[in-house]
Coordinates of C-alpha atoms and ligand atoms in Angstrom, one line a residue:
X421 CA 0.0 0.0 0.0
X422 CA 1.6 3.7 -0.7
X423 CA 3.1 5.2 2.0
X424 CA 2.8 1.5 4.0
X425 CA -1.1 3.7 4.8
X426 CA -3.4 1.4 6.5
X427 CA -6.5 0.4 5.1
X428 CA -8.5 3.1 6.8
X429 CA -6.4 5.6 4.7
X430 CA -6.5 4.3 1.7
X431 CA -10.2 4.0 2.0
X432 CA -10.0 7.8 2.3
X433 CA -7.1 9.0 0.4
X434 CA -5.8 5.5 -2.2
X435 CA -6.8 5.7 -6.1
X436 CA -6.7 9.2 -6.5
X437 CA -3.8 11.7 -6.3
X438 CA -4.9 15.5 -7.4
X439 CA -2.0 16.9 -8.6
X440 CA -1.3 20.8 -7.5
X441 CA -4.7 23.2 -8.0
X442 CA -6.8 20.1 -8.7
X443 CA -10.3 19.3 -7.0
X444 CA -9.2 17.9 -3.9
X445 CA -12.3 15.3 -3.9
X446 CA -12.8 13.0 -6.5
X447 CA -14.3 14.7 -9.9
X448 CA -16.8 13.2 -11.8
X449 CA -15.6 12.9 -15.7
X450 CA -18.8 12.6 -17.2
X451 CA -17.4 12.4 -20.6
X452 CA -17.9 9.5 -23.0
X453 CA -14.8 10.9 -24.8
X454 CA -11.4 12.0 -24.9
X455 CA -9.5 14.5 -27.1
X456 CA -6.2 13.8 -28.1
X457 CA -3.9 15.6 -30.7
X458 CA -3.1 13.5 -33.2
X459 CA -4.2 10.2 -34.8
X460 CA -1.0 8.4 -34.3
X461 CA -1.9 8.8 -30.4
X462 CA -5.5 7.0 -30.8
X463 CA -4.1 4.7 -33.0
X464 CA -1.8 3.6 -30.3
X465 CA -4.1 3.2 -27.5
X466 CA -6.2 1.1 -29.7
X467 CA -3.1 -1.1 -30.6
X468 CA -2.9 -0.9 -26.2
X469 CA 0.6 0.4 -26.5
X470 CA -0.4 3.1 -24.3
X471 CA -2.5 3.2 -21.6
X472 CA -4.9 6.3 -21.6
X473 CA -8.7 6.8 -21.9
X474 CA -10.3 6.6 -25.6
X475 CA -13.7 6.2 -24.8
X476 CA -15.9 5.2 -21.6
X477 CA -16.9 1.7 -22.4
X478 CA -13.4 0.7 -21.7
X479 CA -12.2 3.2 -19.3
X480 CA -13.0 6.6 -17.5
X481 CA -11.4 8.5 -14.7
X482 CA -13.4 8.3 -12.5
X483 CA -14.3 4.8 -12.3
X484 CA -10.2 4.6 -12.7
X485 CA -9.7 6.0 -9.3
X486 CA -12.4 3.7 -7.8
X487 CA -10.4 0.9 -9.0
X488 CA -7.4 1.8 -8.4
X489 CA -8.6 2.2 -4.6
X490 CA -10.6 -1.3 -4.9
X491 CA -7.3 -2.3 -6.1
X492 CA -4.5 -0.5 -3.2
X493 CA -7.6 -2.2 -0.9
X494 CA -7.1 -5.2 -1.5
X495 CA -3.7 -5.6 -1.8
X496 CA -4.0 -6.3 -5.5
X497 CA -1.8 -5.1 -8.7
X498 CA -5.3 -3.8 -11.0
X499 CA -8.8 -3.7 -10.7
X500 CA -11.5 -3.5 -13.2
X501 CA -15.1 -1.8 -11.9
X502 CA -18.3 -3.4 -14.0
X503 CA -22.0 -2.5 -13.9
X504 CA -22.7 -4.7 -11.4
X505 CA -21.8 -7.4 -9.0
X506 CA -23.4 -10.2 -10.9
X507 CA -21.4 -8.8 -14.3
X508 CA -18.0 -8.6 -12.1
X509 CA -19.1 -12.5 -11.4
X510 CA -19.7 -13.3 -15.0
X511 CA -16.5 -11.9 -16.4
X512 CA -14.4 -13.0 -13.6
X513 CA -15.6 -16.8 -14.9
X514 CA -16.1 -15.9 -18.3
X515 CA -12.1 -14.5 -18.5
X516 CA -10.8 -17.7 -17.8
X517 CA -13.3 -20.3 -19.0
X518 CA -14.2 -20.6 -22.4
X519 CA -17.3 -23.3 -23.8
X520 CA -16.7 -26.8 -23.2
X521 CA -14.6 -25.7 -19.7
X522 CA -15.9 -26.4 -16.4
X523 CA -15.5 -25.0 -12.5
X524 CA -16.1 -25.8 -9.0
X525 CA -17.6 -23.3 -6.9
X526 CA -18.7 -23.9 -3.3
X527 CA -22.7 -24.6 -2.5
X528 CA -23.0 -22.0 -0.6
X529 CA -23.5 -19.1 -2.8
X530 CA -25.8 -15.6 -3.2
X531 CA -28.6 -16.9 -5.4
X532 CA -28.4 -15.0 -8.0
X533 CA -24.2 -16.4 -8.3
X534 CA -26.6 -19.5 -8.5
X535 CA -28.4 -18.9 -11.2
X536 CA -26.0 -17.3 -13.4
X537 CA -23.2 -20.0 -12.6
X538 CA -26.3 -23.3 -13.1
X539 CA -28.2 -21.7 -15.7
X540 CA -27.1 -18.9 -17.3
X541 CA -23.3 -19.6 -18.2
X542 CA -24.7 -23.3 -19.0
X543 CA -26.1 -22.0 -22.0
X544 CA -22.5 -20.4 -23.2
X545 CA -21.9 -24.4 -22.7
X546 CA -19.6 -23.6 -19.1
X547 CA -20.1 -26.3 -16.4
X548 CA -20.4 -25.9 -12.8
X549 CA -20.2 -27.8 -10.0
X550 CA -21.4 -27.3 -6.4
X551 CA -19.6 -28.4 -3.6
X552 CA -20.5 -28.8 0.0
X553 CA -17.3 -27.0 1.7
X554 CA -17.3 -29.6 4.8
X555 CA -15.9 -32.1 2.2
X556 CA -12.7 -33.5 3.2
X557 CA -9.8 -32.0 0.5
X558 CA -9.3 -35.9 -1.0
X559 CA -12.7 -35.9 -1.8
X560 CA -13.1 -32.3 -2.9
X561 CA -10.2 -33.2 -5.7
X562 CA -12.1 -35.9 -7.2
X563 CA -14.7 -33.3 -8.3
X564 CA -12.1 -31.4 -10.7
X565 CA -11.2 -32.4 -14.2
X566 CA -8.8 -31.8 -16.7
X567 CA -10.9 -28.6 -18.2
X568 CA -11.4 -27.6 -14.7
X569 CA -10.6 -23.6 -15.1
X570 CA -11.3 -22.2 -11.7
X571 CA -12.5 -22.4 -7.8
X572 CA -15.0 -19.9 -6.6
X573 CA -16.1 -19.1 -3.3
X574 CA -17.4 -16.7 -1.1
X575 CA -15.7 -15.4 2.3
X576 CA -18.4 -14.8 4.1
X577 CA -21.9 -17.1 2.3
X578 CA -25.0 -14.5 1.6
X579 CA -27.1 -15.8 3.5
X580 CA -25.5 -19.1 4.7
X581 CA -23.2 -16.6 6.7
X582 CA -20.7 -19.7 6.1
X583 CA -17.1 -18.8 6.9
X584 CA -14.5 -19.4 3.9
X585 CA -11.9 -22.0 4.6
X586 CA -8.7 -20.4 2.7
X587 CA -6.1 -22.4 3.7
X588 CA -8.0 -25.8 2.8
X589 CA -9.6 -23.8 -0.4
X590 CA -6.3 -22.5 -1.6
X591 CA -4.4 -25.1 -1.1
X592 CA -7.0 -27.3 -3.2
X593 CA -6.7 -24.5 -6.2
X594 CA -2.8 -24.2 -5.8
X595 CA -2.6 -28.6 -6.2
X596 CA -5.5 -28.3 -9.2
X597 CA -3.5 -25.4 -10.8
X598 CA -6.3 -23.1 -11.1
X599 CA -7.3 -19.6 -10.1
X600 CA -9.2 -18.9 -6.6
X601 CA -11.8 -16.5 -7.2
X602 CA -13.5 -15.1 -4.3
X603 CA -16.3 -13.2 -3.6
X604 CA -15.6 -10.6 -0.9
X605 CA -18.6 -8.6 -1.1
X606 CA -19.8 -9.3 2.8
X607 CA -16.6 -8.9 4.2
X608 CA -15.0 -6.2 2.3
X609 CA -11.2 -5.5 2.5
X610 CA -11.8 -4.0 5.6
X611 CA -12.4 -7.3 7.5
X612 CA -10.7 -9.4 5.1
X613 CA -8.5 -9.4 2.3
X614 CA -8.2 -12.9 0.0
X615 CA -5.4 -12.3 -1.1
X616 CA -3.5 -12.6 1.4
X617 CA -5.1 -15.8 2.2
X618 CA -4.2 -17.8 -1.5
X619 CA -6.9 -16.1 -3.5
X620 CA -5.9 -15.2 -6.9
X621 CA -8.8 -13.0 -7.9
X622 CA -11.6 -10.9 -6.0
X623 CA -14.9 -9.8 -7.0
X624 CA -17.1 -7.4 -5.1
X625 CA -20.4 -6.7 -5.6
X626 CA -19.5 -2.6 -5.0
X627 CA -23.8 -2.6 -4.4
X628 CA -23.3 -3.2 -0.5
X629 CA -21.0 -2.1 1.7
X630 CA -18.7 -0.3 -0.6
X631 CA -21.4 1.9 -2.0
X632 CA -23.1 1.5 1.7
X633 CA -26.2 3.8 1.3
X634 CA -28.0 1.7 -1.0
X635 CA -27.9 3.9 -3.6
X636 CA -25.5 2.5 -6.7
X637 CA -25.5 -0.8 -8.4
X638 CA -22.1 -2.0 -9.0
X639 CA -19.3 -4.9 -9.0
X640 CA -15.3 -4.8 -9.3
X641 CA -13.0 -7.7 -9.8
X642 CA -9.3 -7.0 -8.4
X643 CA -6.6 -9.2 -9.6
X644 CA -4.1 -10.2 -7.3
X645 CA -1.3 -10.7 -10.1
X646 CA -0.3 -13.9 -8.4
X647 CA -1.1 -16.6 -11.2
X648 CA 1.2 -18.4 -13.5
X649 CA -1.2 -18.1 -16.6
X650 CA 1.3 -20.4 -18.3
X651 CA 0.0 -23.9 -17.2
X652 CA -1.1 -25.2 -20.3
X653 CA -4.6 -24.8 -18.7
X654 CA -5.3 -21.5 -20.3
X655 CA -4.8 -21.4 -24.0
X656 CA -6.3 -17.6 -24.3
X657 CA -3.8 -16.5 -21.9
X658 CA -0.5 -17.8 -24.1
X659 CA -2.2 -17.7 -27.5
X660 CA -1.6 -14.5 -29.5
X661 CA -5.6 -12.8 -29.4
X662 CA -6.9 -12.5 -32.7
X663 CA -8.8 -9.7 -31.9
X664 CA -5.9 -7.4 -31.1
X665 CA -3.4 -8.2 -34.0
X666 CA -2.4 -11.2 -31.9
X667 CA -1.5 -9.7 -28.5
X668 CA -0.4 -12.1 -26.1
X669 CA -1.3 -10.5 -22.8
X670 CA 1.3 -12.1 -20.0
X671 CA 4.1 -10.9 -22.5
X672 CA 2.8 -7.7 -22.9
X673 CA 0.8 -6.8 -19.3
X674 CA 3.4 -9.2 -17.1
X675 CA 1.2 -9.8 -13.6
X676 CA -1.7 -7.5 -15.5
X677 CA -2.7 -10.4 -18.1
X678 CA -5.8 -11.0 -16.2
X679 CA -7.2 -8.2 -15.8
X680 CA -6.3 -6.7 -18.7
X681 CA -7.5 -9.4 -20.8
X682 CA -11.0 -8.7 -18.7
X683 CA -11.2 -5.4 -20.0
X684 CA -10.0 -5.2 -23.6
X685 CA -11.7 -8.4 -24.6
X686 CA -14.9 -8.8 -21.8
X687 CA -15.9 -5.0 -21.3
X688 CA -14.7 -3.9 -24.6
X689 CA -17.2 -6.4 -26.1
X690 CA -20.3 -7.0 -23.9
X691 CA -20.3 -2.9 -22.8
X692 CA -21.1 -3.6 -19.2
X693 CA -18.6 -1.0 -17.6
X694 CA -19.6 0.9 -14.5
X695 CA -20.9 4.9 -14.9
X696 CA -18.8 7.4 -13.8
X697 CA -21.6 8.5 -11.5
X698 CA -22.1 5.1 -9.7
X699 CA -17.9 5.3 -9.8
X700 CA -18.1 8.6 -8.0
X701 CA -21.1 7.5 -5.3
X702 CA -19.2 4.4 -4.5
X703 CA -16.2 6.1 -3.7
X704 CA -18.0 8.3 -1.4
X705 CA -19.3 5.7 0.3
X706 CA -15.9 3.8 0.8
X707 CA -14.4 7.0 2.5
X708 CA -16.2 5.7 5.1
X709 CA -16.3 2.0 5.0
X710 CA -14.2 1.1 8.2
X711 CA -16.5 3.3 10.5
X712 CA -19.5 1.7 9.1
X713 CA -18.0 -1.5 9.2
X714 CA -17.4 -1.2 13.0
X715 CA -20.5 -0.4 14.0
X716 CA -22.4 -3.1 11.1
X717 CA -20.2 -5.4 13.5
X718 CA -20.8 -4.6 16.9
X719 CA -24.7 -3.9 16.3
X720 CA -25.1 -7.1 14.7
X721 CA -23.6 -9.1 17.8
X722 CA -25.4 -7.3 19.7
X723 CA -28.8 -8.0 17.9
X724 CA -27.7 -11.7 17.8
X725 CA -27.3 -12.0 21.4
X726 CA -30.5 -10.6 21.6
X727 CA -32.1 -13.0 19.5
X728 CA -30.8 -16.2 20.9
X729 CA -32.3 -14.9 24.2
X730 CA -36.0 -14.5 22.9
X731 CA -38.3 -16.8 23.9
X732 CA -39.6 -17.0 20.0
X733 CA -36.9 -17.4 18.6
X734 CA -35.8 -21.0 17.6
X735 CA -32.4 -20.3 15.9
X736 CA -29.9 -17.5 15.6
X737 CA -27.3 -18.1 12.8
X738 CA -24.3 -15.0 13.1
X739 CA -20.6 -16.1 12.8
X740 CA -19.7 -14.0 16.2
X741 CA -21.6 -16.2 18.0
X742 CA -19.5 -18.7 20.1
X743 CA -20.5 -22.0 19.5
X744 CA -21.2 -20.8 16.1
X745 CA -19.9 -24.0 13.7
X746 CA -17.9 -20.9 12.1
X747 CA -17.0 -18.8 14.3
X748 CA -12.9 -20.3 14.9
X749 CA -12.7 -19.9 11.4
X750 CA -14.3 -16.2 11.6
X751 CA -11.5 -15.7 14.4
X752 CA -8.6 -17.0 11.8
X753 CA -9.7 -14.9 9.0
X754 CA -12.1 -12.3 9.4
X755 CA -11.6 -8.6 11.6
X756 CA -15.2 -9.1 12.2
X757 CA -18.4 -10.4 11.3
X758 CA -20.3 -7.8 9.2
X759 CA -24.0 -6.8 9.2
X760 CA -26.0 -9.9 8.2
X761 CA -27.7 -12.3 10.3
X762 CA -30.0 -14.8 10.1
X763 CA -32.9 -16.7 12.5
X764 CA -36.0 -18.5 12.5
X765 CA -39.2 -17.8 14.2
X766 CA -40.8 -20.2 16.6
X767 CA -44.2 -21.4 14.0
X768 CA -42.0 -21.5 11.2
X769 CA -42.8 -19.2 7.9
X770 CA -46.1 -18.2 9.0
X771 CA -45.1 -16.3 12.0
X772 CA -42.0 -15.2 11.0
X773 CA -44.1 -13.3 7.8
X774 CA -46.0 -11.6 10.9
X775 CA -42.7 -10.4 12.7
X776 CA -41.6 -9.2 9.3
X777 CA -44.9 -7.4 9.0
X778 CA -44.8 -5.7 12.1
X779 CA -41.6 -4.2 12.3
X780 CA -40.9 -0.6 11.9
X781 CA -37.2 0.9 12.2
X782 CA -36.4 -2.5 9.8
X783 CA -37.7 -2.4 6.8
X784 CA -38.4 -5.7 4.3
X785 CA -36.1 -5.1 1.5
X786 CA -33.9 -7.2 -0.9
X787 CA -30.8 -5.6 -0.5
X788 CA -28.3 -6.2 2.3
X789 CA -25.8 -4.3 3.4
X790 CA -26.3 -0.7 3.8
X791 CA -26.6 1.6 6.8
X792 CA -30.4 0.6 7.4
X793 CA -32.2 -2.3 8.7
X794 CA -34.0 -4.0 7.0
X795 CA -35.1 -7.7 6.7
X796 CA -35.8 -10.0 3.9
X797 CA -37.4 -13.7 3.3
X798 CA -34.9 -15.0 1.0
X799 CA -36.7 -18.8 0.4
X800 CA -39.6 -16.3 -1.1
X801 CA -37.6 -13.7 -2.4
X802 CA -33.8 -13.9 -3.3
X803 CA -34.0 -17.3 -3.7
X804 CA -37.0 -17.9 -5.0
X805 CA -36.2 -19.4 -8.3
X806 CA -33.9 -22.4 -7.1
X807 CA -34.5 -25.4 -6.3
X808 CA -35.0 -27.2 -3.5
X809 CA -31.6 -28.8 -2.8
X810 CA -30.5 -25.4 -4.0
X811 CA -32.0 -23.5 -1.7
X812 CA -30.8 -26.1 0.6
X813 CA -27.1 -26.2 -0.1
X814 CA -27.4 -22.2 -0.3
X815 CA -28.3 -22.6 3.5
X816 CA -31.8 -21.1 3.0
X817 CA -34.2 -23.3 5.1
X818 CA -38.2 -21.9 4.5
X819 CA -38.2 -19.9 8.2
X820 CA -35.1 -18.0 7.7
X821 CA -35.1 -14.4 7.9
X822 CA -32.4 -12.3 6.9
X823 CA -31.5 -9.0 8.8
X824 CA -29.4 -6.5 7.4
X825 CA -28.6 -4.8 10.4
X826 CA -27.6 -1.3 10.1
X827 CA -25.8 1.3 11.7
X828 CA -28.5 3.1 13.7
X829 CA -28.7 3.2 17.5
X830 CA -28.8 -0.4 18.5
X831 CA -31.2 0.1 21.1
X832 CA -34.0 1.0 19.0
X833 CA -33.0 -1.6 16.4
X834 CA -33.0 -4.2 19.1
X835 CA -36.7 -2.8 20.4
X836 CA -38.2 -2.8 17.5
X837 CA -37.2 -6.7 17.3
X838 CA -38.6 -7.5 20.4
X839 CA -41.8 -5.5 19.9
X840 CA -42.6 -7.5 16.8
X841 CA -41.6 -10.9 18.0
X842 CA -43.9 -10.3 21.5
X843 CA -46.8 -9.7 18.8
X844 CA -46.9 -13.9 17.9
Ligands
PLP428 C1 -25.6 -8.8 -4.2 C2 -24.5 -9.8 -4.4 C3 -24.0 -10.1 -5.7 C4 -24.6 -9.5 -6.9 O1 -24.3 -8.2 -7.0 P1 -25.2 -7.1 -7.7 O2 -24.5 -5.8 -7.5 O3 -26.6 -7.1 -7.1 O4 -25.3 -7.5 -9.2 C5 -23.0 -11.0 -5.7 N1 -22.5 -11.6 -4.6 C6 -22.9 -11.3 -3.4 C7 -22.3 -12.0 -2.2 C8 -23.9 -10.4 -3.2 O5 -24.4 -10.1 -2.0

């Protein structure tokens, strides 16, 4: 990180550096274009012998400085910021699987990373499977194959809330030779960064609580520059691209192939870059990321304790619990627990409808993670188009009740729980 800064700086002060009389905040370049001089210079950003902004499909200021910050955040060497979380899912995948490949991705994934990875990417003829994460490592080999391209997983499971296993998980991608990918979007850099823990690439859907108002859609993939592309597993990655006059991207962008690659060939050609107004919101937002993610933290312990004492309550499901089956793990690799918990209502779905119903500081809503509360039915709602076993190995049972649990006073959060659970 410049300057050796710790995180809570760079969320402040990393991916943008006004040089003397500049705007000292961010500026939004709402611009689709650039001007340049002559046509030798276009002509050579085209030919990506320069780096510079042509046009804002590709690349903007703006949404630069947010990933340059995502990047310095994360400990990464570039960052690439897409529409939105589910797109920074799709090309992360997408970049290094091609039809006829296959991954492995861990059950216990945000729906819609379910549906895209089962349905969506079948249809471009890419194969997933789903493990269960409790598998012993011997057992979770057996499920790769020799067109196996890539692990995914998530640190901290929306809404399983399970905790990410790096060691085992990277040590099973480093003996299969293929990327980790890891969806950081609950625990953001502040409480834990993958890649320090064997993860090759992060994704983030920006949406929660990077953006953390609940006000911009958004996703960003980092690359952590720390895979040998040149495994014979990845053909795109040593074969000169047709498409640029046969680049080969580890000879010409070293530890950038990846991400590189993402833009130029996966944002150049399906257009899903991020605006340089959701760029500019999201920045805002992460200025103050590691206050909010305190307080996300200690009011959500506090609302779990509170929980597990109610008499109608059955079940309490929050990492920071002790007991919790995930809570050493939450201890090895995460600062803190973030702002989502789950818990079932004694009478099941019916009278867990009602406490949603009568609630009044929380809100039901289908986002997570922003600074208010709100609650959500995810086996009606999120989830609603998987399966059974899906929904299942996802960790979504038909009384679960997600809280995002935000950063007002925790006393009125915690009284307006217990009002509407004293009402059944
Ligand atoms: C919301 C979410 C996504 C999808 O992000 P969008 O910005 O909604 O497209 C992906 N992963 C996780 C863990 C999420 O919570």
């Amino acid at each position: 990180m410049e300057n050796n800064w710790s995180i809570e700086t760079v969320a402040i002060q990393g991916g943008y550096k006004p040089k003397n009389g500049e705007p000292r905040v961010l500026p939004i370049a709402q611009s689709t274009t650039y001007k340049y001089d002559t046509a030798q210079e276009v002509a050579d950003l085209f030919n990506l012998d320069v780096a510079g902004h042509m046009y804002s499909r590709i690349s903007n200021p703006t949404v630069e400085a947010f990933e340059n910050k995502m990047a310095e955040l994360e400990g990464g060497v570039g960052a690439l910021a897409t529409s939105s979380g589910q797109t920074a899912s799709t090309i992360a995948i997408t970049n290094v699987c091609t039809a006829g490949d296959h991954f492995v991705a861990i059950g216990a994934l945000y729906g819609g990373t379910v549906s895209l990875f089962t349905n969506t990417l079948k249809k471009m003829g890419i194969e997933v499977t789903l493990v269960d994460a409790s598998l012993p490592l011997d057992e979770l080999k057996k499920y790769f194959k020799p067109n196996t391209k890539a692990l995914f997983g998530e640190t901290i499971a929306n809404p399983a809330l399970d905790v990410l296993d790096f060691e085992k998980f990277s040590t099973l991608a480093k003996e299969m030779d293929v990327p980790f990918i890891v969806d950081n979007t609950f625990a953001t850099p502040y409480l834990c960064r993958p890649l320090e823990h064997g993860a090759n690439v992060v994704i983030h859907s920006s949406t929660k609580y990077l953006d953390g108002h609940a006000i911009s859609v958004g996703g960003v993939i980092i690359d952590g520059g720390n895979f040998d592309w040149n495994n014979k597993k990845f053909p795109e990655f040593v074969n000169p691209d047709p498409s640029y006059h046969g680049l080969v991207y580890p000879e010409k962008f070293g530890n950038l192939a990846y991400i590189v690659k993402a833009r130029v060939q996966w944002i150049r050609d399906l257009g899903s870059y991020q605006t340089p107004m959701n760029a500019f919101l999201t920045n805002v937002g992460i200025e103050t990321l590691h206050v909010r993610m305190d307080r996300h933290c200690e009011n959500t312990q506090k609302l779990a304790e509170f929980l597990q004492e109610h008499e109608n309550v059955s079940w309490v499901n929050y990492p920071g619990l002790e007991g919790h089956p995930f809570y050493n793990l939450s201890k090895k690799y995460l600062k803190g627990n973030s702002g989502v918990l789950t818990f079932g209502v004694k009478g099941g779905a019916i009278e867990g409808e009602k406490v949603m119903n009568s609630l009044k500081l929380a809100a039901i809503v289908v986002h997570v993670a922003d600074v208010r509360t709100g609650v959500l039915h995810p086996a009606s709602m999120t989830h609603r188009q998987l399966t059974e076993q899906e929904q299942k190995d996802a960790g979504v049972t038909p009384d679960l009740i997600r809280v995002t649990v935000g950063i007002e006073k925790i006393d009125d959060i915690i009284s307006d729980f217990n009002q509407a659970l004293n009402k059944i």
